[in-house]
CSV table of C-alpha atoms in Angstrom, one decimal:
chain,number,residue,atom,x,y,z
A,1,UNK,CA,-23.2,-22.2,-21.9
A,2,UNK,CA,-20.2,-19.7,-21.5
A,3,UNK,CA,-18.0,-19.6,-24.3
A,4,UNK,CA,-15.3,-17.2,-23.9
A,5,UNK,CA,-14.3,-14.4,-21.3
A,6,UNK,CA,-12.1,-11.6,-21.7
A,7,UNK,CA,-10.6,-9.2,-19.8
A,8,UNK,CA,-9.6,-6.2,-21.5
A,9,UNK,CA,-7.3,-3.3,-20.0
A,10,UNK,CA,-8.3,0.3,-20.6
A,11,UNK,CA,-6.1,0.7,-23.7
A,12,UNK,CA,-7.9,-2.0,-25.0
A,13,UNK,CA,-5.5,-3.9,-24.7
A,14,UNK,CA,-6.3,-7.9,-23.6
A,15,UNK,CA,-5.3,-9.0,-20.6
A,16,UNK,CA,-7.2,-12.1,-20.0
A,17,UNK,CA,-8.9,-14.7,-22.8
A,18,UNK,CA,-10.2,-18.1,-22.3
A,19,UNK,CA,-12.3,-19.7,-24.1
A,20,UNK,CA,-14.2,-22.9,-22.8
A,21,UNK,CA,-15.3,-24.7,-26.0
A,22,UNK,CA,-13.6,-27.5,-27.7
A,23,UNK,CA,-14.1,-26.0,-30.6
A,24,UNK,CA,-10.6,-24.5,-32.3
A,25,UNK,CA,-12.6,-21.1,-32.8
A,26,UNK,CA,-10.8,-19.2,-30.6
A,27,UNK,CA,-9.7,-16.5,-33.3
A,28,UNK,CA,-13.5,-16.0,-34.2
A,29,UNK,CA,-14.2,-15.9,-30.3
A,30,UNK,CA,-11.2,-12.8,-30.2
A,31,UNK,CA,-12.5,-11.0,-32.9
A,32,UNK,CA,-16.1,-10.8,-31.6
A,33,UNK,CA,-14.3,-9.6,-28.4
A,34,UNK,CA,-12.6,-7.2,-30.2
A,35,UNK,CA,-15.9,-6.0,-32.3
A,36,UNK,CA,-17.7,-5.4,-28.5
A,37,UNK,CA,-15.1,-2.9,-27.5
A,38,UNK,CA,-16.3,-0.9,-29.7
A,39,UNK,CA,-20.0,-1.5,-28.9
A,40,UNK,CA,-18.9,-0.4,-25.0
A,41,UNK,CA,-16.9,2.5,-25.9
A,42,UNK,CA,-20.1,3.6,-28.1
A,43,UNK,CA,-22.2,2.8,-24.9
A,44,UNK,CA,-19.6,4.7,-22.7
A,45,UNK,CA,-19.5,7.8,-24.8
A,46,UNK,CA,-23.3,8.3,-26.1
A,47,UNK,CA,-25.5,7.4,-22.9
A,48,UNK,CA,-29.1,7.6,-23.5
A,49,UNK,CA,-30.5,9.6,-21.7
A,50,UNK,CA,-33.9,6.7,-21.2
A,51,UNK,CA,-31.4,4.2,-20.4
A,52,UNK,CA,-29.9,2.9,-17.3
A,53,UNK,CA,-27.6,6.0,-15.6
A,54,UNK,CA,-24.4,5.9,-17.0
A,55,UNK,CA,-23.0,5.1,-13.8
A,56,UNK,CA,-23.6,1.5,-13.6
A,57,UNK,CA,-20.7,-1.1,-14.0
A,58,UNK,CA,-23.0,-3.6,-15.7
A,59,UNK,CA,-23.4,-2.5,-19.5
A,60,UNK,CA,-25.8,-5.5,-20.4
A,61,UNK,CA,-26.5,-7.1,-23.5
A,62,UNK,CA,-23.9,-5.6,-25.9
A,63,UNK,CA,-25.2,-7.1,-28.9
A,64,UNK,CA,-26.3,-10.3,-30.0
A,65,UNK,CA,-24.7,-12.4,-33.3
A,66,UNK,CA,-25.5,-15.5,-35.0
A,67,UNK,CA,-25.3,-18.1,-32.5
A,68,UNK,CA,-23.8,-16.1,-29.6
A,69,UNK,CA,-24.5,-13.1,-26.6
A,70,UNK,CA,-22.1,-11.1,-25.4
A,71,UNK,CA,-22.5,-9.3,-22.3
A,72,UNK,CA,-20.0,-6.5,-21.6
A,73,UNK,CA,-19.0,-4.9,-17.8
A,74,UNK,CA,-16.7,-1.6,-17.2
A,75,UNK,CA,-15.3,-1.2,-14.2
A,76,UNK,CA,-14.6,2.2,-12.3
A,77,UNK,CA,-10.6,1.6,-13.7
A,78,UNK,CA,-11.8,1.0,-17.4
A,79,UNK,CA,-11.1,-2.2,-17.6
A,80,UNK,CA,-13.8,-4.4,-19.7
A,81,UNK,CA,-14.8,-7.6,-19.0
A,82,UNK,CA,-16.7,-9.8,-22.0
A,83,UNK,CA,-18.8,-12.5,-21.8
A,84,UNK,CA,-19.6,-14.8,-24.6
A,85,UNK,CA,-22.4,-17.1,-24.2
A,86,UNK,CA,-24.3,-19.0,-26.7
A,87,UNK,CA,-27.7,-19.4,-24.3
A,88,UNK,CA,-30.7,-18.0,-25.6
A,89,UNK,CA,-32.2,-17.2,-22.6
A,90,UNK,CA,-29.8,-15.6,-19.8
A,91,UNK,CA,-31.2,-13.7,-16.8
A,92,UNK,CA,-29.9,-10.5,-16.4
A,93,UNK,CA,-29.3,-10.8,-12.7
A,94,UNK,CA,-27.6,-14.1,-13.2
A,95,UNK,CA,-24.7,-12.3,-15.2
A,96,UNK,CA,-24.7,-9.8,-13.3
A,97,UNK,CA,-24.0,-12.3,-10.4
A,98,UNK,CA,-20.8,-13.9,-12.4
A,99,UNK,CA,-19.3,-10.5,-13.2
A,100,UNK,CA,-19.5,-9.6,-9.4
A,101,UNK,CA,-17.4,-12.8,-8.6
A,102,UNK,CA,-15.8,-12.5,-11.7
A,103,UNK,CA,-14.7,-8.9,-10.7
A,104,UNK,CA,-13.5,-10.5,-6.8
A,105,UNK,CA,-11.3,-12.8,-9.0
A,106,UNK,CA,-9.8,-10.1,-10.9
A,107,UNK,CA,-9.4,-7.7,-8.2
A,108,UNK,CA,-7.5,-10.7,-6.2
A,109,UNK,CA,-5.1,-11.4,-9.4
A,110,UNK,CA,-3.8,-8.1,-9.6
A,111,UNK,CA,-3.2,-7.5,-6.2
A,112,UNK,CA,-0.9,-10.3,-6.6
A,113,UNK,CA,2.5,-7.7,-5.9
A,114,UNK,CA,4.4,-9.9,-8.7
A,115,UNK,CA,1.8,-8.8,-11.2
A,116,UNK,CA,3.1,-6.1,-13.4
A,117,UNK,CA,0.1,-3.6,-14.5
A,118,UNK,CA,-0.7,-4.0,-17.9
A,119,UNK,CA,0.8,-7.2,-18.7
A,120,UNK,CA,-1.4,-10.5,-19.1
A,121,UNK,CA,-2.7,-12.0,-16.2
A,122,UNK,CA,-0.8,-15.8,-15.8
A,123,UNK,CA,-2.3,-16.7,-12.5
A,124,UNK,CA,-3.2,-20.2,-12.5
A,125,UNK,CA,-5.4,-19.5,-9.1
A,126,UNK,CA,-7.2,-16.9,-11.0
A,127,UNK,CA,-7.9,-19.1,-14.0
A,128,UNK,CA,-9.0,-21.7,-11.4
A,129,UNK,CA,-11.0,-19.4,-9.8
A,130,UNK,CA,-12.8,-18.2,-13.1
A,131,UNK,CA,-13.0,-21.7,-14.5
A,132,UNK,CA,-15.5,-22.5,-11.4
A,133,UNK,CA,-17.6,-19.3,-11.9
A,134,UNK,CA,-18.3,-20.4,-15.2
A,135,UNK,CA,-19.3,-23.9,-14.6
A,136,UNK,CA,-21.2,-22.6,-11.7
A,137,UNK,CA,-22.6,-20.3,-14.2
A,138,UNK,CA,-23.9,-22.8,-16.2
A,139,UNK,CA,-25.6,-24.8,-13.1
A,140,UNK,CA,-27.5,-21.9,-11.6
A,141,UNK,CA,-28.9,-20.9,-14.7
A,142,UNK,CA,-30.5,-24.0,-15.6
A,143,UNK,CA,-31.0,-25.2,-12.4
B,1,UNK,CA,-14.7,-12.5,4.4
B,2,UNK,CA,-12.0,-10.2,4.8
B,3,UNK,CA,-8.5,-11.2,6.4
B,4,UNK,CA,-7.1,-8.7,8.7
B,5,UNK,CA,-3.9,-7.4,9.0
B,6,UNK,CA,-2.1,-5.7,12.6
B,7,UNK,CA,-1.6,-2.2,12.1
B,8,UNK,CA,1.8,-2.2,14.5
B,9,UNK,CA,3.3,-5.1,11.7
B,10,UNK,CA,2.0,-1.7,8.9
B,11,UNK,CA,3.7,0.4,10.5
B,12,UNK,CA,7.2,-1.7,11.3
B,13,UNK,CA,7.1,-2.2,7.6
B,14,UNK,CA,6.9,1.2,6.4
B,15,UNK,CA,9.6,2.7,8.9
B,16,UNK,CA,11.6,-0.6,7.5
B,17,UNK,CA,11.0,0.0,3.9
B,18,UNK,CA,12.0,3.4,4.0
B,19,UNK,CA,15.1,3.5,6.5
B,20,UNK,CA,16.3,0.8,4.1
B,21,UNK,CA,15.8,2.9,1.2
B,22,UNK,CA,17.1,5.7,2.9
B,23,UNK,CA,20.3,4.5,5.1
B,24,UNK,CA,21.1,1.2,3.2
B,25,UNK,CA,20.0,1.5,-0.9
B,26,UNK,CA,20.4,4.9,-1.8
B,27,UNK,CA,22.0,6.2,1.1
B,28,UNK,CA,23.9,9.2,-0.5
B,29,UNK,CA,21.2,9.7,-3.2
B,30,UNK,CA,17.5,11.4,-1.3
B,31,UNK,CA,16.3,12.3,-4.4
B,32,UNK,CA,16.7,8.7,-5.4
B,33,UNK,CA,15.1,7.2,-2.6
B,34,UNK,CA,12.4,9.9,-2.5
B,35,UNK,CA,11.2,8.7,-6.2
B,36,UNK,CA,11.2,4.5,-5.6
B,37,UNK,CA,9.3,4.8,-2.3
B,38,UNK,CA,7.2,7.1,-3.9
B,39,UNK,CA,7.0,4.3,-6.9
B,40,UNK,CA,6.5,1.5,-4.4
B,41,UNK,CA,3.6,3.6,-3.0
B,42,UNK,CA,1.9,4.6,-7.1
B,43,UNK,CA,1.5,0.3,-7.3
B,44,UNK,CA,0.3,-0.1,-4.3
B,45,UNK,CA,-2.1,2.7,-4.8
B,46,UNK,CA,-2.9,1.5,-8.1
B,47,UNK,CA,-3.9,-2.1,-6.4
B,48,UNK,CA,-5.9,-0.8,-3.9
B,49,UNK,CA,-8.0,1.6,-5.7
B,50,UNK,CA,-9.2,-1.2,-8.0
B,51,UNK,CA,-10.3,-3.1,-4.9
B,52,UNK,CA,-11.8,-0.5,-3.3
B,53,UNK,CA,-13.9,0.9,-6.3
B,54,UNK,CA,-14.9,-3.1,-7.0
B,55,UNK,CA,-18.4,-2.5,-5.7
B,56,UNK,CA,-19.1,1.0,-6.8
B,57,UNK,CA,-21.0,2.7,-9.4
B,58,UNK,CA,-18.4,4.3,-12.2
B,59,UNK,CA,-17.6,8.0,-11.3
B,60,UNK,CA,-19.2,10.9,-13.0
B,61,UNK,CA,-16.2,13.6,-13.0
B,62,UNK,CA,-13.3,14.7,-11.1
B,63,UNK,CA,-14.5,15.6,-7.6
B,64,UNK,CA,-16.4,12.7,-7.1
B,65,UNK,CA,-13.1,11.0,-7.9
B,66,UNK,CA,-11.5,13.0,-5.6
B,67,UNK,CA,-14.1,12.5,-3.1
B,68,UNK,CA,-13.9,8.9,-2.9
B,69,UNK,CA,-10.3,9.3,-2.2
B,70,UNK,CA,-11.2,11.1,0.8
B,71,UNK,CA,-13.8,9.0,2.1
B,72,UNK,CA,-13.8,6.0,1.2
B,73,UNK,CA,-10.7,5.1,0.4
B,74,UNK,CA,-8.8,7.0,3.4
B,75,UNK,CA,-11.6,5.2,5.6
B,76,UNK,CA,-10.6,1.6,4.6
B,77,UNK,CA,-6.4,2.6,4.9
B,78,UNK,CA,-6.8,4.6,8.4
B,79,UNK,CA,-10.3,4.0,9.5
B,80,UNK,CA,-10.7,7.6,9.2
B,81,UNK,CA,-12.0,10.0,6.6
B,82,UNK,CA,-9.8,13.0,5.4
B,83,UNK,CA,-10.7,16.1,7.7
B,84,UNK,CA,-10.6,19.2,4.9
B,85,UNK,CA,-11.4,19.3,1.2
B,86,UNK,CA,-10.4,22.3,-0.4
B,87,UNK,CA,-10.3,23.2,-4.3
B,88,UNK,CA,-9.6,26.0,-6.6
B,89,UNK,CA,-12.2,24.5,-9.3
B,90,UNK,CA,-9.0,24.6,-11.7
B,91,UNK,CA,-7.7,21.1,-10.9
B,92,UNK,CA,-6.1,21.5,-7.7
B,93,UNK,CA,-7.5,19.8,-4.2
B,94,UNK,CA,-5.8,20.2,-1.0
B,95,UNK,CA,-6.4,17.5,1.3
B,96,UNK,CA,-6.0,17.8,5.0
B,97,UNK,CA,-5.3,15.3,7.6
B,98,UNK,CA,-5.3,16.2,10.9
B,99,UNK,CA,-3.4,13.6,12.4
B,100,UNK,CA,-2.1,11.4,9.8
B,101,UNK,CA,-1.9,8.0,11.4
B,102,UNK,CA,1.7,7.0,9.5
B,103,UNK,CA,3.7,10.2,11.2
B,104,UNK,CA,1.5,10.1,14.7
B,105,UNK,CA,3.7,8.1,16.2
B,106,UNK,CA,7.1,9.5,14.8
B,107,UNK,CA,9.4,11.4,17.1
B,108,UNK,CA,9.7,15.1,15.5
B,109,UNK,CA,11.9,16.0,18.3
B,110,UNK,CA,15.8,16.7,16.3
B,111,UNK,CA,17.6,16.4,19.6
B,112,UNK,CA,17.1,12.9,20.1
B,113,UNK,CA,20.2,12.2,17.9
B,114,UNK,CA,22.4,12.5,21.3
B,115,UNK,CA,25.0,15.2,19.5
B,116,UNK,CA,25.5,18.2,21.1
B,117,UNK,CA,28.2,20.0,18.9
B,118,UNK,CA,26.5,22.9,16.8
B,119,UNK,CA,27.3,21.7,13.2
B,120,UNK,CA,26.2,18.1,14.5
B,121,UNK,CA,23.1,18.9,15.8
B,122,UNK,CA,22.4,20.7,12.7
B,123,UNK,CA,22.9,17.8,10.2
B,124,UNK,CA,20.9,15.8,12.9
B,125,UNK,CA,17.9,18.0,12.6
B,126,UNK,CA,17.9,18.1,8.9
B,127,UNK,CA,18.0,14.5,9.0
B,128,UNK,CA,15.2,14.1,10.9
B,129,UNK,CA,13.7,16.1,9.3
B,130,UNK,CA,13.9,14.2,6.2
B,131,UNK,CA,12.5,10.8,7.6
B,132,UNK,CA,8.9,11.8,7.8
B,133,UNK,CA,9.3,13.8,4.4
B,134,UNK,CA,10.2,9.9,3.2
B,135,UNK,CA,7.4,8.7,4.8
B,136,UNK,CA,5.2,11.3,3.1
B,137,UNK,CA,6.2,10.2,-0.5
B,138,UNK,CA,5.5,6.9,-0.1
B,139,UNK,CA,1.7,8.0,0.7
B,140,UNK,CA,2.0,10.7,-2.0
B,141,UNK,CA,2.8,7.7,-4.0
B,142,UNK,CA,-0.6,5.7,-2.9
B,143,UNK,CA,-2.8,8.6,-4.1
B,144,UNK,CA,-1.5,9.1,-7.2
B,145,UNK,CA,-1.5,5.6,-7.9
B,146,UNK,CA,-5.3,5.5,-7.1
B,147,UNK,CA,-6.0,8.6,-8.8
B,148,UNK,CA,-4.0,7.3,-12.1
B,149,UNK,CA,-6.3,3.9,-12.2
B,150,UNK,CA,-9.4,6.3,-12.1
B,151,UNK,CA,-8.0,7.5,-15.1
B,152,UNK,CA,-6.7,11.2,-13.6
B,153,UNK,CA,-3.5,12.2,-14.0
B,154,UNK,CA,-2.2,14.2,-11.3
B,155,UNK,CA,0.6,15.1,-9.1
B,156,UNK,CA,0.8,15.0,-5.3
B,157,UNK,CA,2.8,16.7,-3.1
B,158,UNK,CA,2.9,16.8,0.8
B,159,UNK,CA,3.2,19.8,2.9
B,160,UNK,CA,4.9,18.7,6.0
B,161,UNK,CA,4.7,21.8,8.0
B,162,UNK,CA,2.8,21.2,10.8
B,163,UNK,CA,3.0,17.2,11.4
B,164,UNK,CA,1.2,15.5,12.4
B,165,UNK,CA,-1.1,17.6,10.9
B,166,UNK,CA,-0.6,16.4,7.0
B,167,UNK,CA,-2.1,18.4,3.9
B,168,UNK,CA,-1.9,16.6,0.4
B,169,UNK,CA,-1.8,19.1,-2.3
B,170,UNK,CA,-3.4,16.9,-6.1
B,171,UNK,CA,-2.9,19.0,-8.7
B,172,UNK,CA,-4.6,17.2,-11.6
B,173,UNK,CA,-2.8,17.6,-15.2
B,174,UNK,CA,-4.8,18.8,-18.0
């Protein structure tokens, strides 16, 4: 089950953060946001050289805590997206499938002409939008 | 599933945009004009790159930067890739378009104004002139604002010499 996504603009600053729990941890769902932005720019800066080529959008498994995954994504314009997700076992291929709609939904946001660059991202389509990826998230991977 | 847009309506509203900013806004003040049309153009840049780049891998270093600017991202505005690449390998690319579909269809001929007196025809070339310099900025604009998402800082000129021949001149900032 997704908890939390976050979009985060390339001076690390946020731009996007919802969390879909009803739990009222949403300060301990920003600060393991904030503690994987380090883990991607370590990933960014030191690529091993076995891994994956540095190239690729899809960073992976950033690190697991206690009861939660987060997957991290970097797009060509720096910005980060983070995915918080408390199932233990998560394809690969099926985040990399929500990042790639997540991604459409972003890229439609802020081509909105009224969005300033930068600023927080208050579309309610695109937290429409993102609220269906993630139940469809959910669906697909157990289904 | 892509929407589609007429490239005539394109082209209506960038001679619009910019005889507006020109003749109507800041109709004393070119050098005024000359830097909101080119902001207008550094969002929409900006915009676009991030769609464009959406389903790419991340880019390793400068020219490959620069490279997507000329083909990929020149293919999806005007269907067509840029025609010459050329670089000092010191930061600076000159792009070259040999027929740079927003100026293809502009009239480059001064003595259309209708004015025959000397000083008149004069003023009337310079202004003419200066409409598809305009028009140039506004593009100038789009390719710094994709270059500037990429994370390059940079600063575009346009030589104008020979429209509608168009080169692009990125000089990237250290």
């Amino acid at each position: 089950m997704i908890v939390c996504v976050a979009v985060v603009g390339h001076q690390n600053n946020p731009l996007y953060i919802q969390s879909f729990t009803d739990a009222d941890d949403s300060l301990k769902l920003r600060h393991i946001v904030h503690c994987s932005l380090d883990v991607v720019d370590e990933r960014v800066n030191n690529p091993k050289k076995s891994g994956p080529t540095l190239n690729e959008t899809f960073l992976g498994l950033l690190y697991p805590t206690e009861n939660y995954k987060v997957y991290g994504y970097l797009t060509n314009t720096k910005v980060k997206f983070i995915l918080v997700t408390t199932d233990l076992d998560v394809k690969d291929a099926d985040v990399k499938n929500f990042f790639r709609r997540f991604h459409a939904a972003y890229v439609d946001a802020i081509s909105n002409p009224f969005h300033e660059p930068g600023k927080k991202i208050t579309s309610k389509t695109f937290a429409e939008r993102v609220s269906t990826i993630v139940k469809s998230f959910g669906l697909s991977s157990t289904g | 599933m892509g929407r589609e847009v007429s490239e005539s309506c394109v082209d209506s509203l960038l001679t619009e945009m910019v005889s507006m900013y020109c003749n109507r806004l800041y109709a004393n003040k070119p050098e005024l004009a000359a830097s909101r049309i080119d902001a207008i153009g550094y969002q929409v840049g900006h915009q676009l790159s991030e769609r464009y780049t959406m389903e790419r891998p991340r880019f390793t270093d400068h020219l490959d930067a620069i490279k997507f600017i000329c083909k990929d991202f020149w293919s999806e505005l005007f269907k067509k890739q840029i025609d010459n690449l050329k670089t000092n390998h010191r930061g600076t690319f000159v792009l070259q378009d040999n027929r740079f579909r927003w100026v293809s269809r502009m009239s480059l001929d001064p003595s259309e104004n209708g004015d025959l007196s000397q000083e008149n025809a004069e003023a009337a070339e310079n202004k003419a002139a200066q409409e598809p310099n305009m028009h140039l900025h506004f593009s100038c604009g789009v390719i710094k604002g994709a270059l500037h998402n990429l994370g390059i800082a940079c600063a575009v000129s346009a030589d104008p010499s020979h429209l509608p021949a168009c080169s692009f001149v990125v000089r990237i900032k250290p």
